[in-house]
PDB file of C-alpha atoms in Angstrom:
ATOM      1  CA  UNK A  29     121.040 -89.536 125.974  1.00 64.00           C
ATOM      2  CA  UNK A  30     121.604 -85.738 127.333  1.00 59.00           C
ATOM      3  CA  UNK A  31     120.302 -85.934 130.329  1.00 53.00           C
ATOM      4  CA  UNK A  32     120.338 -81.873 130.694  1.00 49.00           C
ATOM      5  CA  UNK A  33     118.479 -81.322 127.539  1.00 53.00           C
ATOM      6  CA  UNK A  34     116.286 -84.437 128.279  1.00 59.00           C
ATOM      7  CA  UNK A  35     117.048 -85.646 124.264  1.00 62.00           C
ATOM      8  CA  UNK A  36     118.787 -88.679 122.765  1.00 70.00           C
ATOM      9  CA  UNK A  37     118.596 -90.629 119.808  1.00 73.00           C
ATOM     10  CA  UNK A  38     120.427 -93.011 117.674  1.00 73.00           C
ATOM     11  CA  UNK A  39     124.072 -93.145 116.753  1.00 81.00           C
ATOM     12  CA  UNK A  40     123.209 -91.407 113.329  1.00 77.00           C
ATOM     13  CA  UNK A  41     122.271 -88.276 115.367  1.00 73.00           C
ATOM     14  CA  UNK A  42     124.778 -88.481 117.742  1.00 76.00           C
ATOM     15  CA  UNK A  43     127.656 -88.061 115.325  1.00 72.00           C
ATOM     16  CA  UNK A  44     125.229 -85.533 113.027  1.00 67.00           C
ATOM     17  CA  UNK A  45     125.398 -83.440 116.608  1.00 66.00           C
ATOM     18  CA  UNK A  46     128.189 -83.783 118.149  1.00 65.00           C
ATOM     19  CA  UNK A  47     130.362 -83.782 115.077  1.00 60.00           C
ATOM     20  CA  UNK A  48     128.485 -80.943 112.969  1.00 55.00           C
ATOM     21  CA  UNK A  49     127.979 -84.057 110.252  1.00 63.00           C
ATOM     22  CA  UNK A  50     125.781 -84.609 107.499  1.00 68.00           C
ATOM     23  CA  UNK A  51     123.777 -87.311 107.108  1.00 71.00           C
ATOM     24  CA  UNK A  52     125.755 -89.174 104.660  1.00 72.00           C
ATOM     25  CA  UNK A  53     129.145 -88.071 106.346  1.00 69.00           C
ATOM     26  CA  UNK A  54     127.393 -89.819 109.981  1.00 73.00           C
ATOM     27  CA  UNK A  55     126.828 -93.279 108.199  1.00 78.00           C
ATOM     28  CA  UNK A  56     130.310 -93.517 106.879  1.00 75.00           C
ATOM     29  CA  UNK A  57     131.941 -92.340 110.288  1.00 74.00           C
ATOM     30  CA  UNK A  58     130.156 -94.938 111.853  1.00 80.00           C
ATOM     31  CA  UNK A  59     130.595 -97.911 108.878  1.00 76.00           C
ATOM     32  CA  UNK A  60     133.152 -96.765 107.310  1.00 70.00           C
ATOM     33  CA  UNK A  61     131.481 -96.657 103.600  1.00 60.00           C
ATOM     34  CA  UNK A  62     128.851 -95.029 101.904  1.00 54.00           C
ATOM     35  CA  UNK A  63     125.249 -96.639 102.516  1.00 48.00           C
ATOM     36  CA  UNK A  64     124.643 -97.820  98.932  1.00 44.00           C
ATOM     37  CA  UNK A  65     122.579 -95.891  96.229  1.00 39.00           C
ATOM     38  CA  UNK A  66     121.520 -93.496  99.382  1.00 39.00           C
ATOM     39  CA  UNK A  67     123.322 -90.572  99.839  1.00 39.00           C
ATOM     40  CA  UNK A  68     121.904 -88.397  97.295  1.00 40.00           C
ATOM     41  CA  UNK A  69     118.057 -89.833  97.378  1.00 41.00           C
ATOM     42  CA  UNK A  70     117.685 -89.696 100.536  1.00 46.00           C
ATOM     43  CA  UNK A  71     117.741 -86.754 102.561  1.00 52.00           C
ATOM     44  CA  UNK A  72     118.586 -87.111 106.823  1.00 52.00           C
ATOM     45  CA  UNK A  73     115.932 -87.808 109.287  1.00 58.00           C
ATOM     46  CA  UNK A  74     114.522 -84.802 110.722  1.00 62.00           C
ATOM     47  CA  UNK A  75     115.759 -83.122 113.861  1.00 66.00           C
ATOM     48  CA  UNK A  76     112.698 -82.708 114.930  1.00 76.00           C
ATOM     49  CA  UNK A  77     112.027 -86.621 114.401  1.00 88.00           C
ATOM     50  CA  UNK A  78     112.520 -88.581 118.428  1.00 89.00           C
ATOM     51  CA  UNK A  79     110.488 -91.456 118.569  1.00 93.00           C
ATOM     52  CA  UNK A  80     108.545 -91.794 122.060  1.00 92.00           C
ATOM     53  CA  UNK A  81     110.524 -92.832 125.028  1.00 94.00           C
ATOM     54  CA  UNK A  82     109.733 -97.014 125.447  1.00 95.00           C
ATOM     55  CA  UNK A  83     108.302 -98.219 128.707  1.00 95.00           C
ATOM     56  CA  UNK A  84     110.291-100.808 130.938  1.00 94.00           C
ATOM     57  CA  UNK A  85     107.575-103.459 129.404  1.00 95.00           C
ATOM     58  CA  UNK A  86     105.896-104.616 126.864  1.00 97.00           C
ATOM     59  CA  UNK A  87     102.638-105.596 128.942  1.00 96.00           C
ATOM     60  CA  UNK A  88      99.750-102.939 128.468  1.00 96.00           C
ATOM     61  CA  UNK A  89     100.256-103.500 124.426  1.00 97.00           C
ATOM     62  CA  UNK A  90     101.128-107.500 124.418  1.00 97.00           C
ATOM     63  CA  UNK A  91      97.726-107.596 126.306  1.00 96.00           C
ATOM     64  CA  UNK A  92      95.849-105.055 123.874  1.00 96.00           C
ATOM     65  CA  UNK A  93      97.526-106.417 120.735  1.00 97.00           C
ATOM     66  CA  UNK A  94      96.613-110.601 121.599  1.00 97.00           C
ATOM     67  CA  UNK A  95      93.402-109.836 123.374  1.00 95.00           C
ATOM     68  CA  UNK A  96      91.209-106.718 121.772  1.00 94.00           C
ATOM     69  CA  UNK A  97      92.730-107.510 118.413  1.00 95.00           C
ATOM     70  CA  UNK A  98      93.533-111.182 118.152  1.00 96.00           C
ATOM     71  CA  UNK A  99      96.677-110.985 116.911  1.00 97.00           C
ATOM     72  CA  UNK A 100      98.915-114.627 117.536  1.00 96.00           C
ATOM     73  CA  UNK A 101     101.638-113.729 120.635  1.00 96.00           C
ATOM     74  CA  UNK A 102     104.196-115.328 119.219  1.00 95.00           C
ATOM     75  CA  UNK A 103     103.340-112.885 116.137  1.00 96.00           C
ATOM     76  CA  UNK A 104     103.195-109.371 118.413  1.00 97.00           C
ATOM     77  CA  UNK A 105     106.724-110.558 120.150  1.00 97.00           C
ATOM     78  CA  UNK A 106     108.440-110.734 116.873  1.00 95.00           C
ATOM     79  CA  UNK A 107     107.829-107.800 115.808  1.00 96.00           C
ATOM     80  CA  UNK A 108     108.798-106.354 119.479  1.00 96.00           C
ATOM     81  CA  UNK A 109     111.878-107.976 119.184  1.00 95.00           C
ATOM     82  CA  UNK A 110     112.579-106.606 115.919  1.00 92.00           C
ATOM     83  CA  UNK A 111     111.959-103.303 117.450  1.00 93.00           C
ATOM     84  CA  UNK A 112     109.324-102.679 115.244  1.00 96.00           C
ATOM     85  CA  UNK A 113     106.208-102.244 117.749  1.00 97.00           C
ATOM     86  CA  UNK A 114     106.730-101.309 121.562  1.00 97.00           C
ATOM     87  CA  UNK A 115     105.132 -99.659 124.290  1.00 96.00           C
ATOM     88  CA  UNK A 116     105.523 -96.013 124.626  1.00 95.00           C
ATOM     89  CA  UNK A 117     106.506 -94.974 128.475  1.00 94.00           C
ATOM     90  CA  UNK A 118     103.904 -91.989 129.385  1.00 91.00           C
ATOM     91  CA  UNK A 119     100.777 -93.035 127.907  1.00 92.00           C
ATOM     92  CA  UNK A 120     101.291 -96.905 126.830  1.00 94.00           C
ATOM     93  CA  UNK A 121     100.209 -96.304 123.397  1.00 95.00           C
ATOM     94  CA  UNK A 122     101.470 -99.086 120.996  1.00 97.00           C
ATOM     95  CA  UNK A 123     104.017 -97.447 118.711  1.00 97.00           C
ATOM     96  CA  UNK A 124     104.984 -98.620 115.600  1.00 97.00           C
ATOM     97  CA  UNK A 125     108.165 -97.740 113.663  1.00 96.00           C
ATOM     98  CA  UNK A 126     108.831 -97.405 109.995  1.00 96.00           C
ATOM     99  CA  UNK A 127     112.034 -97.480 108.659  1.00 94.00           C
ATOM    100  CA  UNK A 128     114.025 -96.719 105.634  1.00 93.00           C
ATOM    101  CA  UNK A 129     116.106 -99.668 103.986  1.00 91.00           C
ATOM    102  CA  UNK A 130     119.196 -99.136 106.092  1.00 90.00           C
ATOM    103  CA  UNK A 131     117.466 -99.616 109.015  1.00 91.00           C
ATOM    104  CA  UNK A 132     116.953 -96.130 110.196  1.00 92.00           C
ATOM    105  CA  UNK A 133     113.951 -94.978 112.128  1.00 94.00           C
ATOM    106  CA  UNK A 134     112.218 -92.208 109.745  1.00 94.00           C
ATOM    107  CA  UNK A 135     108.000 -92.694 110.946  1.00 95.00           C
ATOM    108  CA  UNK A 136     106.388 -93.589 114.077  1.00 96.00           C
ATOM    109  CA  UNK A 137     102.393 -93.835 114.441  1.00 95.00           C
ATOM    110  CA  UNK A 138     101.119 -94.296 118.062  1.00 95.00           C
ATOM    111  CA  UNK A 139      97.645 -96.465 118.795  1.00 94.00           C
ATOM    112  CA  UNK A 140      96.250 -95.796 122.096  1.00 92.00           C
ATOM    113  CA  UNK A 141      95.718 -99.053 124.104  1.00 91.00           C
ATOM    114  CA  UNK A 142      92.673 -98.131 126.951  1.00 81.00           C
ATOM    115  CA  UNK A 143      89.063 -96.649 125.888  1.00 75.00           C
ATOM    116  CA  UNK A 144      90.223 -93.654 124.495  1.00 69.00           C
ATOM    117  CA  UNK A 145      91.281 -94.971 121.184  1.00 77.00           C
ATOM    118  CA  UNK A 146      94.418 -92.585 120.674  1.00 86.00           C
ATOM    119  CA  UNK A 147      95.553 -92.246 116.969  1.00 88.00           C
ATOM    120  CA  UNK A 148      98.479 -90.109 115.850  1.00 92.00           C
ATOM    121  CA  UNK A 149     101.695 -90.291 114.344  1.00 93.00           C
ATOM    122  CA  UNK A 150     104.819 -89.040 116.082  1.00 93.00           C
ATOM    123  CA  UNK A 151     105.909 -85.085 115.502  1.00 91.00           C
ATOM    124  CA  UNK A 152     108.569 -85.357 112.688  1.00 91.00           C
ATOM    125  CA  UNK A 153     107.742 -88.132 111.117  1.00 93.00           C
ATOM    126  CA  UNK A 154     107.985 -88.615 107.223  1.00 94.00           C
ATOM    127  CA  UNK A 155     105.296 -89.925 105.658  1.00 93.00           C
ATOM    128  CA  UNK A 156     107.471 -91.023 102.803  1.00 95.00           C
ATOM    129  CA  UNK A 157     107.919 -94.040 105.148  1.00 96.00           C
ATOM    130  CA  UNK A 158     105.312 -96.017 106.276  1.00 96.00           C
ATOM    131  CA  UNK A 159     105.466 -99.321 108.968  1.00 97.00           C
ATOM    132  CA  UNK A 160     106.911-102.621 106.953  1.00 97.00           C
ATOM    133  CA  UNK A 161     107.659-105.957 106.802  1.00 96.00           C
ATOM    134  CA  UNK A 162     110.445-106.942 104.120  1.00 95.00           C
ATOM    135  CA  UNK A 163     109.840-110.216 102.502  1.00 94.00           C
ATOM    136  CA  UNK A 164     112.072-112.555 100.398  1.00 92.00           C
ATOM    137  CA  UNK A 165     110.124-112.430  96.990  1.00 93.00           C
ATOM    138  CA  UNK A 166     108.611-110.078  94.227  1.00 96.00           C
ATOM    139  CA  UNK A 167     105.292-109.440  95.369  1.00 97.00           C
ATOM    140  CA  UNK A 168     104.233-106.333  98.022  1.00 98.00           C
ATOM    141  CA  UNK A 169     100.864-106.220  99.362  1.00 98.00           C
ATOM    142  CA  UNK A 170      99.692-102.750 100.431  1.00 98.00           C
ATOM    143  CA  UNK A 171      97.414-101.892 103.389  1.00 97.00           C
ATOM    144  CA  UNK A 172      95.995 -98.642 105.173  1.00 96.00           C
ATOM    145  CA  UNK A 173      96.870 -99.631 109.130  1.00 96.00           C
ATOM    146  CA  UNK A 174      99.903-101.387 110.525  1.00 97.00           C
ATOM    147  CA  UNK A 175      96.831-103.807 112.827  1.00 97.00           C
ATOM    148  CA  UNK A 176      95.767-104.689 109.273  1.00 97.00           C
ATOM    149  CA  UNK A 177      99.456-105.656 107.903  1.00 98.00           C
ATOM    150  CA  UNK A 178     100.084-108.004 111.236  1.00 97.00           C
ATOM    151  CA  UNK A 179      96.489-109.449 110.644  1.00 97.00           C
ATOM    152  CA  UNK A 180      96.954-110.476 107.474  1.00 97.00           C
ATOM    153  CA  UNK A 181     100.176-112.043 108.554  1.00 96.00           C
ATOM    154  CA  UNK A 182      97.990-114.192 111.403  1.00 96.00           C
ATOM    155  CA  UNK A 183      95.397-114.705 108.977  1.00 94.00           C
ATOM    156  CA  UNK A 184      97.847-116.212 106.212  1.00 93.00           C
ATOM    157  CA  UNK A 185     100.989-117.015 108.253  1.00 91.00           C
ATOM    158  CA  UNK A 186     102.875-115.435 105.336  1.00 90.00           C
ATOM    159  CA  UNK A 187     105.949-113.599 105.692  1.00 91.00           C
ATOM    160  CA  UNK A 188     107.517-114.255 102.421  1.00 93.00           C
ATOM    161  CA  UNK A 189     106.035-111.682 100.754  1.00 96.00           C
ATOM    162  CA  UNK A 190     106.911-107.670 101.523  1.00 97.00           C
ATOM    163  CA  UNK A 191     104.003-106.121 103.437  1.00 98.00           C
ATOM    164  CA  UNK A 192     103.477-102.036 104.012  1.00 98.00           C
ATOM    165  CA  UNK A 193     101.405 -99.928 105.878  1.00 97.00           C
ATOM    166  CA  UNK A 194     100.629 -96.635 104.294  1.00 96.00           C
ATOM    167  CA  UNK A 195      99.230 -95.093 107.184  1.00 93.00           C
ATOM    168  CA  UNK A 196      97.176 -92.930 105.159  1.00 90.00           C
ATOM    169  CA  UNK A 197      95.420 -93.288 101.706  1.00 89.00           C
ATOM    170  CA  UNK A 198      98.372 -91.192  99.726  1.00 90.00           C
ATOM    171  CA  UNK A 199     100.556 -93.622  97.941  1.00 95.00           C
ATOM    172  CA  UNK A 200     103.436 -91.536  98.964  1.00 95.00           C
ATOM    173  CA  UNK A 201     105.186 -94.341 101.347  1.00 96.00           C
ATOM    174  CA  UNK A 202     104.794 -96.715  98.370  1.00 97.00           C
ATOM    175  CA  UNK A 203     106.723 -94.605  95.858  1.00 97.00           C
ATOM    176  CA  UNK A 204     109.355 -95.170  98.442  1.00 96.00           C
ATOM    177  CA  UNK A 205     109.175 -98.778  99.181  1.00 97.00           C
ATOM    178  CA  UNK A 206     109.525 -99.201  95.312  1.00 97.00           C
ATOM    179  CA  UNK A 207     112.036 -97.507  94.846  1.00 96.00           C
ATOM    180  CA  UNK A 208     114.337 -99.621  97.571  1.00 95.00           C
ATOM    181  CA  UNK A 209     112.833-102.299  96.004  1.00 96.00           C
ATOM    182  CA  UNK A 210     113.167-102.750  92.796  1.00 95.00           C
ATOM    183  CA  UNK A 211     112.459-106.369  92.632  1.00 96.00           C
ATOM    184  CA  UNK A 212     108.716-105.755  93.392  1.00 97.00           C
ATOM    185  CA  UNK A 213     107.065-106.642  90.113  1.00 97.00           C
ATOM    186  CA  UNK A 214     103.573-107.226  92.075  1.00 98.00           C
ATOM    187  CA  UNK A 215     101.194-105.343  94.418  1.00 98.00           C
ATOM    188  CA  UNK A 216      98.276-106.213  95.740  1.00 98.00           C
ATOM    189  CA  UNK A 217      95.872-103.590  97.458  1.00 98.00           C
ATOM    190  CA  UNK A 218      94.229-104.548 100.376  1.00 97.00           C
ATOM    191  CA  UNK A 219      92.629-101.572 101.686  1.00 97.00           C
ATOM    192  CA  UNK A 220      89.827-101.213 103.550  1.00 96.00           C
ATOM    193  CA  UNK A 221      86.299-101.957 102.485  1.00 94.00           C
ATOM    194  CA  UNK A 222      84.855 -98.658 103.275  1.00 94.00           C
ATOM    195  CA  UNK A 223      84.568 -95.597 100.324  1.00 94.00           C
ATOM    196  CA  UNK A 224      87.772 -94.035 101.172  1.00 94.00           C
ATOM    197  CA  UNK A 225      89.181 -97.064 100.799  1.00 94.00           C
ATOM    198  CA  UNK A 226      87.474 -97.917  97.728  1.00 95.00           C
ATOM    199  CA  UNK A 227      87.863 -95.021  95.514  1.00 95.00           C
ATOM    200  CA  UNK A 228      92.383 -94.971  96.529  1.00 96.00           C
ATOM    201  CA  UNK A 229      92.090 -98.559  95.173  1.00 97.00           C
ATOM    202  CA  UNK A 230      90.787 -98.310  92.363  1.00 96.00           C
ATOM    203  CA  UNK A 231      93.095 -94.865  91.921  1.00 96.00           C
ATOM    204  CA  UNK A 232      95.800 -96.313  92.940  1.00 97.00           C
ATOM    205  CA  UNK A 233      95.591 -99.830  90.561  1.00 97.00           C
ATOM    206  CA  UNK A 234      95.118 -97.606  87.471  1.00 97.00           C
ATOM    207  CA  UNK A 235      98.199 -95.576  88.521  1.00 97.00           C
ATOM    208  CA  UNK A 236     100.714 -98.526  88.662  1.00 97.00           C
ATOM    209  CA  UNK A 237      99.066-100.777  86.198  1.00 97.00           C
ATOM    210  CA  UNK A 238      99.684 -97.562  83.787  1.00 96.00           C
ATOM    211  CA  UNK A 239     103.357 -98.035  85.153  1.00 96.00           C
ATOM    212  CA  UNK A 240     104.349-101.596  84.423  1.00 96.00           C
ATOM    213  CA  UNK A 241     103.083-103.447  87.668  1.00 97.00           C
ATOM    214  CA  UNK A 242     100.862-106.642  87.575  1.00 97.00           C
ATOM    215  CA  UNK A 243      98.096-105.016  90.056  1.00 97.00           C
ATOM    216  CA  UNK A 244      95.347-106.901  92.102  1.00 97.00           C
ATOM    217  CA  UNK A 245      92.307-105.382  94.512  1.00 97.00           C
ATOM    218  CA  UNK A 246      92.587-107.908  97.684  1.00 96.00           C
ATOM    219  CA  UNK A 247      90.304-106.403 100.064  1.00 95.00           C
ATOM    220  CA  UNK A 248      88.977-108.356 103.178  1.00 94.00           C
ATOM    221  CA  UNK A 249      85.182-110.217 102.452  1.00 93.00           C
ATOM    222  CA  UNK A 250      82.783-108.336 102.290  1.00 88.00           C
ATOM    223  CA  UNK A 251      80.782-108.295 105.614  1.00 90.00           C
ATOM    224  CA  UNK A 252      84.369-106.816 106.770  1.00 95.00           C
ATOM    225  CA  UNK A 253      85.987-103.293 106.634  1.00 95.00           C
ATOM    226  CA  UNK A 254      89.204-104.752 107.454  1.00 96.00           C
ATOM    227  CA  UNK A 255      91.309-107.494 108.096  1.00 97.00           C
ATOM    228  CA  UNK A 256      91.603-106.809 111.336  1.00 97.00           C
ATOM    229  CA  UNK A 257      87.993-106.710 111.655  1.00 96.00           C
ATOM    230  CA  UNK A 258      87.872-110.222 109.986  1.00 96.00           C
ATOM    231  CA  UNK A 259      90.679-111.700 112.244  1.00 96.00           C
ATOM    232  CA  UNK A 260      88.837-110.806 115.043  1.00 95.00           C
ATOM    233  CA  UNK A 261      85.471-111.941 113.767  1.00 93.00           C
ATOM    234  CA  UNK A 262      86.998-115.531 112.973  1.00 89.00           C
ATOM    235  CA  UNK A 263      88.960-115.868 116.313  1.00 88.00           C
ATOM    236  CA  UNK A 264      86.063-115.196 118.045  1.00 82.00           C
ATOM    237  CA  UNK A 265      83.832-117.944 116.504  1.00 76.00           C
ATOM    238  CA  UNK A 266      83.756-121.242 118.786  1.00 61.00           C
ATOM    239  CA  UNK A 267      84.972-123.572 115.945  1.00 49.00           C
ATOM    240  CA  UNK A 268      87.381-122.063 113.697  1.00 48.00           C
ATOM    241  CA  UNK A 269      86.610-123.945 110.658  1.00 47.00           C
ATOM    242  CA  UNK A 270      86.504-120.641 108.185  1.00 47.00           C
ATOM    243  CA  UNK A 271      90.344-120.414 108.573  1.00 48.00           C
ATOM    244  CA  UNK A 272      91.223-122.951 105.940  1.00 46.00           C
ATOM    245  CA  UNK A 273      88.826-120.356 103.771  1.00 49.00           C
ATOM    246  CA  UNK A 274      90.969-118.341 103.933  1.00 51.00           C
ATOM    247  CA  UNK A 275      94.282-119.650 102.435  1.00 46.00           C
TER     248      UNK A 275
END
C-alpha cells in the first residue's frame, strides 16, 4: 500500500508498477512460470481496477446477508473466508468479487446493506468476469445476481456443480467462464422470472444449444422472481416442510 498516493493492490500490480512489467512478465516474476493457456487470451487487469478498501469486520453484511436475505451463516462465512464477499470500509456495502481462473481479482459489484438499497459495480471492473463458484463436475448453472447464486446454494446445499453470476443479462461473463472451462458440457439458466429475464433465456438457450451444449430453463416457481425471493419466502414460513420440494 502507498500510503502517499493512498493506492495499493495485489502483488500482480505491485511488480506491473514498480518493475514497469507486463502482465504476463508479473505472474512469472512472482511464480516463476507462465500461468497456463493465459498469457495471450487474457489481457491484465485494469489500472483503473482497486477493489473497495474492506472494513475491520464482517458484521453490518453477516447481519444483512443471514437476516434480510436468509442466507445459512455458515454459508455467508465461507464465502468471506474465501475472500469472495466482504464488507466494504466507507459505506458497508457487501462486495462481491469475481475472479479469473488464476485467482485474480478482475470484477467487483457492491450491494448496499441499510434502506437505501445501493447497487453498482466497482469503477474498472470487467464485465467479462462475473462473481463464481467453481464446482467439481460438468454442469454450470447461470444466474443474474450473486444473492441468487448463494440462494440456490442454501436452497440445494449443492456445491458440486459450477455456479456464475452474470451480473447483467449479456452473456458476456459466460463466454468467459467457458472458455476456462472446457469441461462444462451443461448449463442451466436460472434467471429471473420477470420479462427481462425471460426473453435472455430463451435468447440465450437457443444460442448455446445452436453451439453444442445440453441447455435447460431452471427458473425459480412461479409465484417467485427469484431465488432469493423464494429462499426467503420458505425460511420465513413457520414449518418448513416445502424444503424437501425443492430437491
Amino acid at each position: 500500500y502507498r500510503h502517499s498516493q493512498s493506492k495499493g493492490g495485489y502483488p500482480v500490480d505491485f511488480v506491473m508498477e514498480f518493475y514497469y512489467a507486463t502482465f504476463p512478465e508479473a505472474v512469472k516474476m512472482l511464480i516463476g512460470e507462465e500461468g497456463e493457456g493465459r498469457q495471450k487470451s487474457c489481457p491484465a487487469p485494469s489500472k483503473d481496477f482497486r477493489l473497495p478498501e474492506k472494513n475491520e469486520d464482517n458484521e453490518m453484511i453477516v447481519k444483512y446477508l443471514t437476516e434480510s436475505r436468509e442466507l445459512e451463516k455458515n454459508l455467508v462465512m465461507e464465502w468471506i473466508a474465501r475472500g469472495d464477499i466482504y464488507e466494504e470500509k466507507k459505506h458497508h456495502n457487501v462486495v462481491f468479487v469475481g475472479r479469473d481462473a488464476d485467482g485474480i481479482p478482475r470484477y467487483a459489484h457492491c450491494r448496499g446493506t441499510g434502506e437505501m438499497k445501493y447497487r453498482g459495480d466497482v469503477a474498472g471492473s470487467d464485465k467479462a468476469f462475473g462473481f463464481c463458484h467453481r464446482g467439481t463436475d460438468n454442469q454450470l448453472f447461470v444466474f443474474e445476481a450473486a444473492i441468487d447464486l448463494m440462494s440456490y446454494m442454501d436452497i440445494h446445499m449443492d456445491f458440486e456443480t459450477n455456479k456464475l453470476a452474470l451480473g447483467m443479462l449479456s452473456d458476456a461473463p459466460l463466454e468467459t467462464f467457458l472458455e476456462e472451462h472446457p469441461q462444462i458440457t451443461s448449463i442451466r439458466f436460472c434467471l429471473d422470472n420477470d420479462v427481462p429475464g425471460r426473453k435472455a433465456t430463451e435468447e440465450l438457450t437457443e444460442k448455446y444449444y445452436s453451439l453444442g451444449y445440453e441447455v435447460e430453463d431452471c427458473p425459480p416457481p412461479k409465484n417467485y422472481k427469484d431465488y432469493n425471493e423464494w429462499l426467503v419466502a420458505v425460511k420465513l414460513q413457520p414449518v418448513r416442510t416445502e424444503r424437501s420440494m425443492m430437491r
